[in-house]
Amino acid sequence: MILPTTVPPIDGYPSERVVDVVLRDGRSLRIRPVRPDDAVGLGRFLDGLSPEARVFRFFSAGSDLHAAARDAADVDYRDRYGIVAVSGDDGSVLAHGMYIRTGPGPAEVAFAVGDELHGQGIATTMLAHLAEAATANGIDRFVADVLPGNHRMVDVFRESGLDAHVRAEPGVLLVSMPTEMSAGAQARYDERDAAAAAAAVEAVLRPRGIAVIGASERAGSVGGAVLANVLAAGFTGTVHAVHPRAAGVHGVTAHRRITDIAEPVDLAVIATPAAAVVGAARDCVAKGVRAVVVISAGFGETGTAGEVRQRELLEICRAGGMRLVGPNCLGVLNTDPAVRLNATFAPAQPPAGRVGFLSQSGALGIAVIEAAAGLGIGISSFASVGDKADLSGNDFLSYWEQDDRTDIVLLYLESFGNPRKFSRVARRVAARKPVIAVKGGRTRAGARGAGSHTGALLAASDSVVDALFHQAGVVRTDTLGELFDVASMLARQPPPTGSRVGIVTNGGGLGILCADACEAAGLEVPETPADVTDALRGVVPAEAALGNPVDLLATASPEQFAAAIDGFAGSSAV
């Protein structure tokens, strides 16, 4: 999963290729092009490799590593191009990849990955980024010499989706692959991306320990409401309160800072004034927190000053490999009996069920949570993403795709950060589970409101949104009422397996209108099968029309309706 980012400009440096990527375990890591001043850092990295890793990379354990580091830092971003994966806390090099052009079309490619990143998919991700840069520079093929014992690197090439061909020569394996990403390569990359996104959301919705920063017993306190909800829901993990002065909040021992907590904390909910959020996030990184939910407002939705604060917050989270929900959001909840998490300040707890719901608006999320019980809609998990600085609807869709407790997904969206990716992710999810969406800001006035709310990235006309949803297989509803209606229907009645419809009525005109409406919507109204017609002849009135629509006439009894419905239901015709 790629998270776009920015770095200060350097003359000739391709800063547009600096990205934060998500590893298989949900952590984020920065990948950037090599800089000429990376020679020292690359030297330390190569010096820290195991003897086996050095042999695999340089075909000898006795190579001059400092000379190799200087060579690796000698790049022109065209014929010699290198990238490094760096840790956010100190910028140390954790992995290196490079290509060197060897002719008009091909380039030789090689990698080295530190032991701590093995199995996280970083080499495969780096290969994709190198291939993209190579294609842009007119290189159409990568070649590599691999020692026969380097099975891990051979697997990276074979599983990349780049259609790698491996040929054995005495003492070496010769690998060749195109740099252009095929449809198959894109599909494999999307699979890895979905797994990483689901792992990131797992840290949010299934934490083992939670801390509420800004918890308070003051009336009307958002942090106090969040902590009260966490306790009332019966969260199965450990619960901690963070308050600079109080000894306890709602019966929970309070700590001055999250770093004072002895037990591990997977998820922190921050509900402090906006000015204190950045400092709290730094403490969370120092504590090793995997994810934060920032309830506080005063960020990207408020203008230039808020945008600067939001960028600083995001940089801190990415530098520490910590994921972020929000800011300016309602919170998250998970009704799984094994978790029982309600980290929101909503006044009601929804019933447990099979519906996953994501809202970009916190207030609308409260309305849905309150309405769910009355409508008989049970929630599996819920997330309010607010300003969507990091985790977005695409990430939660990937989680719900794999979640056995979720059968239906509801979305309230005001903007699309990455429409192309949404189309790919939603299409994949909708093929397995219904995805129903309301898109706010469809009118000019609504778009104005979204621009000053959480949807400042709104940049699509309503017809484009319609086309996007249609292409992705997303069911679009115009109102919340329709959203609830469709969700309620699908929660009780799974989608049909085909498009053939049987119509049973006691009014001929109504049957005609139904048939017209079905065919106008692309459904098929086939003739009633002969065996069904024969079975009904002795049950329904003699004057009934049985051709589909089946018109039982106004005098039809409940038993005759049941017979007609059962006849259709038992037939493969509909």
Coordinates of C-alpha atoms in Angstrom, one line a residue:
M1 CA 0.0 0.0 0.0
I2 CA 1.5 3.4 -1.0
L3 CA 1.0 6.4 1.1
P4 CA 2.1 9.6 -0.9
T5 CA 4.4 11.9 1.0
T6 CA 6.7 14.8 0.4
V7 CA 10.3 15.7 1.2
P8 CA 12.3 18.9 0.9
P9 CA 13.4 19.4 -2.7
I10 CA 16.9 18.5 -3.7
D11 CA 18.4 19.5 -7.0
G12 CA 17.9 16.7 -9.5
Y13 CA 16.4 14.5 -6.8
P14 CA 13.1 12.6 -7.9
S15 CA 11.2 13.6 -4.7
E16 CA 8.0 12.5 -6.3
R17 CA 9.1 8.9 -5.9
V18 CA 9.4 9.2 -2.1
V19 CA 6.6 7.1 -0.6
D20 CA 5.6 5.4 2.6
V21 CA 4.6 1.8 2.1
V22 CA 2.7 -0.6 4.4
L23 CA 4.4 -3.9 5.3
R24 CA 2.6 -7.2 5.7
D25 CA 2.2 -6.7 9.4
G26 CA 0.5 -3.3 8.9
R27 CA 3.5 -1.1 9.9
S28 CA 4.6 1.7 7.5
L29 CA 8.1 2.2 6.2
R30 CA 9.6 4.9 3.9
I31 CA 11.1 4.0 0.5
R32 CA 13.0 6.8 -1.2
P33 CA 15.5 7.1 -4.1
V34 CA 19.2 7.0 -3.0
R35 CA 21.0 10.3 -2.4
P36 CA 24.7 10.8 -3.1
D37 CA 25.1 11.5 0.7
D38 CA 23.8 8.0 1.6
A39 CA 27.2 6.4 1.2
V40 CA 27.8 6.3 5.0
G41 CA 24.4 5.0 5.8
L42 CA 24.7 2.4 3.1
G43 CA 28.1 1.4 4.4
R44 CA 26.6 0.8 7.9
F45 CA 23.8 -1.2 6.4
L46 CA 26.0 -3.5 4.3
D47 CA 28.4 -3.9 7.2
G48 CA 25.5 -5.1 9.3
L49 CA 24.4 -7.9 6.9
S50 CA 25.1 -11.5 7.8
P51 CA 27.9 -13.3 6.0
E52 CA 25.3 -15.3 4.1
A53 CA 23.5 -12.1 3.0
R54 CA 26.8 -10.6 1.8
V55 CA 27.6 -13.7 -0.3
F56 CA 24.1 -13.6 -1.8
R57 CA 24.4 -9.9 -2.6
F58 CA 28.1 -9.7 -3.8
F59 CA 28.9 -13.4 -4.5
S60 CA 31.7 -13.1 -1.8
A61 CA 31.8 -12.5 1.9
G62 CA 35.1 -10.6 1.6
S63 CA 33.9 -7.7 -0.6
D64 CA 35.0 -4.2 0.1
L65 CA 31.7 -3.0 1.6
H66 CA 32.7 0.6 1.8
A67 CA 33.6 0.7 -1.9
A68 CA 30.3 -1.1 -2.6
A69 CA 28.4 1.6 -0.5
R70 CA 30.1 4.4 -2.5
D71 CA 29.2 2.6 -5.7
A72 CA 25.6 2.2 -4.5
A73 CA 25.3 6.0 -3.7
D74 CA 26.7 6.9 -7.2
V75 CA 23.3 7.4 -9.0
D76 CA 22.1 9.6 -11.9
Y77 CA 18.4 8.6 -11.5
R78 CA 18.3 7.4 -15.2
D79 CA 20.9 4.7 -16.0
R80 CA 22.0 4.1 -12.4
Y81 CA 19.0 4.2 -10.0
G82 CA 18.9 3.0 -6.4
I83 CA 16.3 3.1 -3.6
V84 CA 16.5 2.5 0.1
A85 CA 14.0 1.5 2.8
V86 CA 14.7 3.7 5.8
S87 CA 13.4 3.6 9.4
G88 CA 11.5 6.7 10.4
D89 CA 13.0 7.2 13.8
D90 CA 16.7 7.7 12.8
G91 CA 16.7 7.3 9.1
S92 CA 18.9 4.3 9.1
V93 CA 19.0 2.1 6.0
L94 CA 17.1 -1.2 6.3
A95 CA 17.1 -2.4 2.7
H96 CA 18.6 -1.4 -0.6
G97 CA 17.8 -2.1 -4.2
M98 CA 19.4 -0.8 -7.4
Y99 CA 19.4 -1.2 -11.2
I100 CA 22.2 -0.3 -13.6
R101 CA 21.5 -0.1 -17.3
T102 CA 23.5 -2.6 -19.3
G103 CA 22.3 -1.8 -22.8
P104 CA 19.6 0.1 -24.7
G105 CA 16.8 -2.0 -23.2
P106 CA 18.0 -4.1 -20.2
A107 CA 19.3 -3.2 -16.8
E108 CA 20.8 -5.4 -14.1
V109 CA 18.9 -5.4 -10.8
A110 CA 20.0 -6.4 -7.2
F111 CA 18.7 -6.2 -3.7
A112 CA 19.8 -6.6 -0.1
V113 CA 17.3 -6.7 2.8
G114 CA 18.2 -6.6 6.5
D115 CA 17.2 -9.6 8.6
E116 CA 14.6 -7.7 10.6
L117 CA 12.5 -7.1 7.4
H118 CA 12.6 -10.6 6.0
G119 CA 9.1 -11.9 5.3
Q120 CA 7.5 -8.5 5.2
G121 CA 7.3 -8.2 1.4
I122 CA 9.7 -5.2 1.2
A123 CA 11.9 -6.7 -1.6
T124 CA 8.8 -7.3 -3.7
T125 CA 7.6 -3.8 -3.1
M126 CA 11.0 -2.3 -3.9
L127 CA 11.1 -4.3 -7.1
A128 CA 7.8 -2.8 -8.2
H129 CA 9.1 0.7 -7.5
L130 CA 12.4 0.1 -9.4
A131 CA 10.4 -1.4 -12.3
E132 CA 8.2 1.7 -12.4
A133 CA 11.2 4.0 -12.5
A134 CA 13.0 1.8 -15.1
T135 CA 10.0 1.9 -17.4
A136 CA 9.8 5.7 -17.1
N137 CA 13.5 5.8 -18.1
G138 CA 13.1 3.6 -21.2
I139 CA 14.3 0.3 -19.6
D140 CA 12.1 -2.6 -20.7
R141 CA 13.7 -5.6 -19.0
F142 CA 15.5 -6.5 -15.8
V143 CA 18.2 -9.2 -15.5
A144 CA 19.8 -10.6 -12.4
D145 CA 22.4 -13.2 -11.5
V146 CA 21.3 -15.2 -8.4
L147 CA 23.2 -17.9 -6.6
P148 CA 21.3 -21.2 -6.6
G149 CA 21.1 -21.1 -2.8
N150 CA 19.4 -17.7 -2.7
H151 CA 15.9 -19.2 -2.8
R152 CA 14.4 -16.1 -1.1
M153 CA 15.4 -13.8 -3.9
V154 CA 14.3 -16.2 -6.6
D155 CA 10.9 -16.3 -4.9
V156 CA 10.7 -12.5 -4.9
F157 CA 11.2 -12.4 -8.7
R158 CA 8.8 -15.3 -9.3
E159 CA 6.1 -13.9 -7.1
S160 CA 6.4 -10.3 -8.3
G161 CA 4.0 -10.9 -11.2
L162 CA 6.5 -9.5 -13.6
D163 CA 6.6 -12.8 -15.6
A164 CA 10.1 -13.8 -14.5
H165 CA 12.0 -16.4 -16.4
V166 CA 14.8 -18.4 -14.6
R167 CA 17.5 -20.3 -16.5
A168 CA 20.1 -22.4 -14.7
E169 CA 23.7 -22.0 -15.7
P170 CA 26.7 -23.6 -14.0
G171 CA 26.9 -22.1 -10.5
V172 CA 24.3 -19.3 -11.2
L173 CA 20.6 -18.7 -12.0
L174 CA 20.0 -16.2 -14.7
V175 CA 16.7 -14.3 -14.2
S176 CA 15.0 -12.1 -16.8
M177 CA 11.7 -10.2 -16.6
P178 CA 9.9 -7.3 -18.2
T179 CA 9.7 -4.1 -16.2
E180 CA 6.1 -3.3 -17.4
M181 CA 3.6 -4.4 -14.8
S182 CA 1.0 -6.7 -16.3
A183 CA -2.5 -7.2 -15.2
G184 CA -1.4 -10.3 -13.3
A185 CA 1.4 -8.3 -11.6
Q186 CA -1.1 -5.6 -10.6
A187 CA -3.5 -8.2 -9.2
R188 CA -0.7 -9.7 -7.1
Y189 CA 0.4 -6.3 -5.9
D190 CA -3.2 -5.5 -5.0
E191 CA -3.4 -8.8 -3.0
R192 CA -0.3 -7.9 -1.0
D193 CA -1.7 -4.4 -0.5
A194 CA -5.0 -5.7 0.7
A195 CA -3.3 -8.0 3.2
A196 CA -1.2 -5.1 4.5
A197 CA -4.2 -2.8 4.8
A198 CA -6.2 -5.5 6.7
A199 CA -3.3 -6.0 9.1
A200 CA -3.2 -2.2 9.7
V201 CA -6.9 -2.1 10.5
E202 CA -6.6 -5.1 12.7
A203 CA -4.4 -3.1 15.0
V204 CA -7.2 -0.5 15.3
L205 CA -10.2 -2.8 15.7
R206 CA -8.7 -5.7 17.6
P207 CA -6.2 -4.2 20.1
R208 CA -5.0 -6.0 23.2
G209 CA -4.5 -2.8 25.2
I210 CA -6.0 0.6 24.8
A211 CA -5.2 4.0 26.3
V212 CA -7.5 7.1 26.3
I213 CA -5.3 10.2 26.2
G214 CA -7.4 13.2 27.5
A215 CA -9.7 11.1 29.6
S216 CA -11.6 13.2 32.1
E217 CA -14.5 13.1 34.5
R218 CA -15.5 16.7 33.5
A219 CA -19.1 16.9 32.3
G220 CA -19.2 17.0 28.5
S221 CA -15.6 15.8 28.1
V222 CA -15.1 13.8 24.9
G223 CA -12.2 11.9 26.4
G224 CA -14.3 11.0 29.4
A225 CA -17.2 9.8 27.1
V226 CA -14.8 7.6 25.1
L227 CA -13.4 6.0 28.3
A228 CA -16.9 5.5 29.7
N229 CA -17.9 3.8 26.5
V230 CA -14.8 1.6 26.5
L231 CA -15.6 0.4 30.0
A232 CA -19.4 0.1 29.4
A233 CA -18.8 -2.1 26.3
G234 CA -16.7 -4.5 28.4
F235 CA -13.5 -4.3 26.4
T236 CA -11.7 -7.6 26.8
G237 CA -8.1 -6.1 26.9
T238 CA -6.4 -3.8 29.3
V239 CA -7.7 -0.2 29.6
H240 CA -5.6 2.8 30.6
A241 CA -6.4 6.5 31.2
V242 CA -3.9 9.3 30.5
H243 CA -4.4 12.6 32.4
P244 CA -1.7 15.1 33.4
R245 CA -3.1 15.6 36.9
A246 CA -5.9 13.2 37.9
A247 CA -5.1 10.1 39.9
G248 CA -7.9 8.2 38.3
V249 CA -10.8 8.6 35.8
H250 CA -14.0 6.5 35.9
G251 CA -12.3 4.1 38.3
V252 CA -9.3 3.6 36.0
T253 CA -5.8 4.6 37.3
A254 CA -4.6 7.6 35.4
H255 CA -1.0 8.1 34.1
R256 CA 0.5 11.5 33.4
R257 CA 1.9 10.3 30.0
I258 CA 1.3 7.2 28.0
T259 CA 5.0 6.3 28.4
D260 CA 4.4 5.9 32.1
I261 CA 2.2 2.8 31.4
A262 CA 4.0 -0.4 32.1
E263 CA 1.8 -2.8 30.0
P264 CA 1.8 -2.9 26.2
V265 CA -0.6 -0.5 24.4
D266 CA -1.7 -1.3 20.9
L267 CA -4.3 1.5 20.4
A268 CA -4.3 5.0 21.8
V269 CA -7.4 7.3 21.5
I270 CA -6.4 11.0 21.6
A271 CA -9.0 13.4 22.7
T272 CA -7.0 16.5 23.7
P273 CA -7.1 20.0 22.4
A274 CA -5.5 20.1 18.9
A275 CA -2.4 21.8 20.1
A276 CA -1.5 18.9 22.4
V277 CA -2.1 16.1 19.8
V278 CA 1.3 16.2 18.2
G279 CA 3.1 15.8 21.5
A280 CA 0.8 13.0 22.5
A281 CA 1.5 11.3 19.2
R282 CA 5.3 11.5 19.8
D283 CA 4.7 9.9 23.2
C284 CA 2.7 7.1 21.5
V285 CA 5.6 6.4 19.1
A286 CA 8.0 6.3 22.0
K287 CA 5.7 3.8 23.8
G288 CA 5.5 1.5 20.7
V289 CA 1.8 2.1 20.1
R290 CA 0.6 0.4 16.8
A291 CA -2.2 2.8 16.0
V292 CA -3.9 6.0 17.2
V293 CA -7.4 7.3 16.8
V294 CA -7.4 11.1 16.9
I295 CA -10.8 12.4 18.0
S296 CA -9.6 16.0 18.2
A297 CA -10.7 18.6 15.6
G298 CA -8.6 21.5 14.4
F299 CA -6.7 19.9 11.6
G300 CA -7.1 19.7 7.8
E301 CA -10.7 20.7 8.0
T302 CA -9.9 24.2 9.5
G303 CA -7.6 25.8 7.0
T304 CA -3.9 26.4 6.5
A305 CA -2.8 26.2 10.1
G306 CA -4.7 23.0 10.6
E307 CA -3.3 21.5 7.5
V308 CA 0.3 22.2 8.7
R309 CA -0.6 20.6 12.1
Q310 CA -2.1 17.6 10.3
R311 CA 1.1 17.1 8.1
E312 CA 3.2 17.2 11.2
L313 CA 1.0 14.6 12.9
L314 CA 1.1 12.3 9.9
E315 CA 4.9 12.6 9.6
I316 CA 5.3 11.6 13.3
C317 CA 3.0 8.6 12.8
R318 CA 4.7 7.5 9.6
A319 CA 8.2 8.0 11.1
G320 CA 7.3 5.7 14.0
G321 CA 5.5 3.1 11.8
M322 CA 2.2 3.9 13.7
R323 CA -1.1 4.1 11.8
L324 CA -3.7 6.9 12.2
V325 CA -7.5 7.1 12.1
G326 CA -8.7 10.7 11.8
P327 CA -8.1 13.3 12.9
N328 CA -11.5 15.0 13.6
C329 CA -13.5 11.7 13.9
L330 CA -16.0 9.9 16.2
G331 CA -13.8 6.9 16.8
V332 CA -14.1 3.1 16.2
L333 CA -15.9 0.2 17.6
N334 CA -16.0 -3.6 17.2
T335 CA -18.9 -5.7 18.6
D336 CA -17.0 -9.0 18.4
P337 CA -17.6 -10.7 21.7
A338 CA -13.8 -11.5 21.8
V339 CA -13.0 -7.8 21.6
R340 CA -16.1 -5.7 22.7
L341 CA -14.5 -2.4 21.8
N342 CA -16.4 0.9 21.7
A343 CA -13.8 3.7 21.4
T344 CA -16.3 6.4 20.3
F345 CA -18.1 9.2 22.1
A346 CA -21.5 8.1 20.6
P347 CA -24.2 8.1 23.2
A348 CA -25.5 4.7 22.1
Q349 CA -24.0 1.2 21.7
P350 CA -25.3 -0.5 18.5
P351 CA -26.4 -4.1 18.5
A352 CA -23.9 -6.7 17.3
G353 CA -24.5 -8.0 13.7
R354 CA -23.1 -8.6 10.3
V355 CA -22.8 -5.0 8.9
G356 CA -19.5 -3.1 8.7
F357 CA -20.0 0.7 8.5
L358 CA -17.6 3.5 7.7
S359 CA -18.5 7.2 7.9
Q360 CA -16.5 10.2 7.0
S361 CA -18.8 12.3 9.2
G362 CA -18.8 11.7 12.9
A363 CA -22.3 13.2 13.4
L364 CA -23.7 11.0 10.8
G365 CA -22.0 8.0 12.4
I366 CA -23.8 8.8 15.6
A367 CA -27.1 8.9 13.8
V368 CA -26.5 5.5 12.2
I369 CA -25.4 4.0 15.5
E370 CA -28.5 5.3 17.2
A371 CA -30.8 4.2 14.3
A372 CA -29.3 0.7 14.0
A373 CA -31.1 -0.8 17.0
G374 CA -34.5 0.5 15.9
L375 CA -34.0 -0.7 12.3
G376 CA -32.8 -4.2 13.4
I377 CA -29.4 -3.6 11.8
G378 CA -26.6 -5.2 13.7
I379 CA -23.1 -3.7 13.4
S380 CA -19.9 -5.9 13.2
S381 CA -17.5 -3.0 13.3
F382 CA -17.6 0.8 12.7
A383 CA -15.0 3.4 11.9
S384 CA -15.3 7.2 11.6
V385 CA -12.3 8.4 9.5
G386 CA -12.8 12.2 9.6
D387 CA -10.1 13.9 7.7
K388 CA -8.6 10.6 6.4
A389 CA -5.0 11.6 7.0
D390 CA -3.8 8.0 6.9
L391 CA -6.2 5.1 7.1
S392 CA -9.2 5.5 4.7
G393 CA -12.2 3.7 3.3
N394 CA -9.9 1.6 1.0
D395 CA -8.1 0.2 4.0
F396 CA -11.3 -0.7 5.9
L397 CA -12.8 -2.2 2.8
S398 CA -9.8 -4.5 2.6
Y399 CA -10.3 -5.5 6.3
W400 CA -14.0 -6.2 5.9
E401 CA -13.4 -8.2 2.7
Q402 CA -11.5 -10.7 4.9
D403 CA -13.6 -10.4 8.1
D404 CA -15.8 -13.4 8.6
R405 CA -18.1 -11.4 10.9
T406 CA -19.0 -8.9 8.1
D407 CA -21.4 -9.7 5.4
I408 CA -22.4 -6.2 4.2
V409 CA -20.5 -3.0 4.0
L410 CA -22.0 0.5 4.3
L411 CA -20.2 3.7 3.4
Y412 CA -20.8 7.4 3.9
L413 CA -18.2 9.3 1.8
E414 CA -17.6 12.9 1.1
S415 CA -14.4 12.6 -0.9
F416 CA -12.1 10.2 -2.6
G417 CA -8.4 10.4 -1.9
N418 CA -7.5 7.8 -4.6
P419 CA -10.5 7.1 -6.9
R420 CA -8.6 4.6 -9.0
K421 CA -7.6 2.5 -6.0
F422 CA -11.1 2.8 -4.6
S423 CA -12.5 1.4 -7.9
R424 CA -10.1 -1.6 -7.7
V425 CA -10.6 -2.3 -4.0
A426 CA -14.4 -1.8 -4.1
R427 CA -14.8 -4.0 -7.2
R428 CA -12.9 -6.8 -5.5
V429 CA -14.9 -6.5 -2.2
A430 CA -18.3 -6.1 -4.0
A431 CA -17.7 -9.4 -5.8
R432 CA -17.9 -11.1 -2.4
K433 CA -20.0 -8.9 -0.2
P434 CA -22.6 -6.1 -1.0
V435 CA -21.1 -2.6 -0.7
I436 CA -23.7 0.2 -0.3
A437 CA -22.7 3.8 -0.3
V438 CA -24.1 7.3 0.1
K439 CA -22.0 10.0 -1.4
G440 CA -22.3 13.5 0.3
G441 CA -21.7 16.7 -1.7
R442 CA -23.6 15.7 -4.8
T443 CA -25.0 19.2 -5.4
R444 CA -23.1 22.4 -5.6
A445 CA -24.3 23.5 -2.2
G446 CA -23.5 20.1 -0.7
A447 CA -20.0 20.2 -2.2
R448 CA -19.4 23.6 -0.7
G449 CA -20.4 22.2 2.7
A450 CA -18.1 19.1 2.2
G451 CA -15.2 21.4 1.3
S452 CA -15.4 23.1 4.7
H453 CA -16.1 19.8 6.6
T454 CA -14.1 16.6 6.2
G455 CA -14.3 16.3 2.4
A456 CA -11.9 19.0 1.2
L457 CA -10.4 16.5 -1.3
L458 CA -13.8 16.3 -3.2
A459 CA -12.9 16.7 -6.9
A460 CA -15.5 14.8 -8.9
S461 CA -18.8 15.6 -10.5
D462 CA -21.8 13.5 -9.5
S463 CA -21.9 11.8 -12.9
V464 CA -18.3 10.7 -12.4
V465 CA -19.1 9.3 -9.0
D466 CA -22.1 7.5 -10.5
A467 CA -19.8 5.9 -13.1
L468 CA -17.2 5.1 -10.5
F469 CA -19.7 3.3 -8.2
H470 CA -21.2 1.5 -11.2
Q471 CA -17.9 0.3 -12.4
A472 CA -16.9 -0.9 -9.0
G473 CA -20.2 -2.7 -8.4
V474 CA -21.2 -0.4 -5.4
V475 CA -24.9 0.0 -4.8
R476 CA -25.4 3.8 -4.5
T477 CA -28.3 5.2 -2.6
D478 CA -29.4 8.8 -2.6
T479 CA -30.4 9.1 1.1
L480 CA -29.7 7.6 4.4
G481 CA -33.2 6.2 4.5
E482 CA -32.5 4.3 1.3
L483 CA -29.1 3.2 2.7
F484 CA -30.9 1.7 5.8
D485 CA -33.6 0.1 3.6
V486 CA -31.1 -1.7 1.3
A487 CA -29.0 -2.7 4.3
S488 CA -32.0 -4.0 6.2
M489 CA -33.1 -6.0 3.1
L490 CA -29.7 -7.5 2.5
A491 CA -29.2 -8.3 6.2
R492 CA -32.4 -10.5 6.0
Q493 CA -32.3 -11.6 2.4
P494 CA -29.1 -12.5 0.6
P495 CA -28.7 -11.2 -3.0
P496 CA -30.2 -13.5 -5.7
T497 CA -27.9 -15.6 -7.7
G498 CA -29.1 -14.4 -11.1
S499 CA -31.2 -11.8 -12.9
R500 CA -34.4 -13.8 -13.7
V501 CA -37.5 -12.6 -11.8
G502 CA -40.8 -14.2 -11.2
I503 CA -43.8 -11.9 -10.5
V504 CA -46.9 -13.0 -8.6
T505 CA -49.8 -10.5 -8.3
N506 CA -53.5 -10.2 -7.8
G507 CA -53.7 -7.1 -10.0
G508 CA -52.9 -7.3 -13.7
G509 CA -51.9 -3.7 -14.1
L510 CA -49.5 -3.9 -11.1
G511 CA -47.9 -7.0 -12.7
I512 CA -47.4 -5.2 -16.0
L513 CA -45.7 -2.2 -14.2
C514 CA -43.5 -4.6 -12.2
A515 CA -42.5 -6.4 -15.4
D516 CA -41.7 -3.1 -17.2
A517 CA -39.6 -1.9 -14.2
C518 CA -37.7 -5.2 -14.0
E519 CA -36.8 -5.2 -17.7
A520 CA -35.9 -1.5 -17.7
A521 CA -33.4 -2.3 -14.9
G522 CA -31.8 -5.0 -17.0
L523 CA -33.6 -7.9 -15.3
E524 CA -35.3 -10.8 -17.1
V525 CA -38.9 -11.8 -16.7
P526 CA -39.0 -15.3 -18.4
E527 CA -42.0 -17.3 -19.3
T528 CA -43.4 -19.5 -16.5
P529 CA -42.1 -23.1 -17.0
A530 CA -44.7 -25.6 -18.2
D531 CA -44.3 -27.8 -15.1
V532 CA -45.0 -24.9 -12.8
T533 CA -48.0 -23.9 -14.9
D534 CA -49.4 -27.5 -14.8
A535 CA -48.9 -27.6 -11.0
L536 CA -50.8 -24.4 -10.5
R537 CA -53.7 -25.2 -12.7
G538 CA -55.5 -27.2 -10.1
V539 CA -54.8 -24.7 -7.3
V540 CA -55.4 -21.2 -8.6
P541 CA -58.6 -19.8 -10.2
A542 CA -59.3 -21.0 -13.6
E543 CA -59.3 -17.5 -15.0
A544 CA -55.8 -16.7 -13.6
A545 CA -53.1 -15.7 -16.1
L546 CA -50.0 -17.9 -15.5
G547 CA -47.5 -16.5 -18.0
N548 CA -45.3 -14.4 -15.7
P549 CA -46.4 -12.1 -14.4
V550 CA -48.7 -14.6 -12.7
D551 CA -52.1 -12.8 -12.1
L552 CA -54.1 -14.6 -9.5
L553 CA -57.0 -12.1 -9.8
A554 CA -58.4 -10.0 -7.0
T555 CA -60.1 -12.9 -5.3
A556 CA -56.9 -14.9 -4.7
S557 CA -56.5 -16.4 -1.3
P558 CA -53.4 -16.5 0.8
E559 CA -53.1 -20.2 0.1
Q560 CA -53.2 -19.6 -3.7
F561 CA -50.5 -16.9 -3.3
A562 CA -48.3 -19.4 -1.3
A563 CA -48.8 -22.0 -4.0
A564 CA -47.7 -19.7 -6.8
I565 CA -44.7 -18.4 -4.9
D566 CA -43.6 -22.0 -3.9
G567 CA -44.0 -23.0 -7.6
F568 CA -41.6 -20.3 -8.7
A569 CA -39.3 -20.8 -5.8
G570 CA -38.9 -24.5 -6.6
S571 CA -38.1 -23.8 -10.3
S572 CA -34.8 -23.0 -11.8
A573 CA -36.5 -20.6 -14.2
V574 CA -36.2 -17.7 -11.7

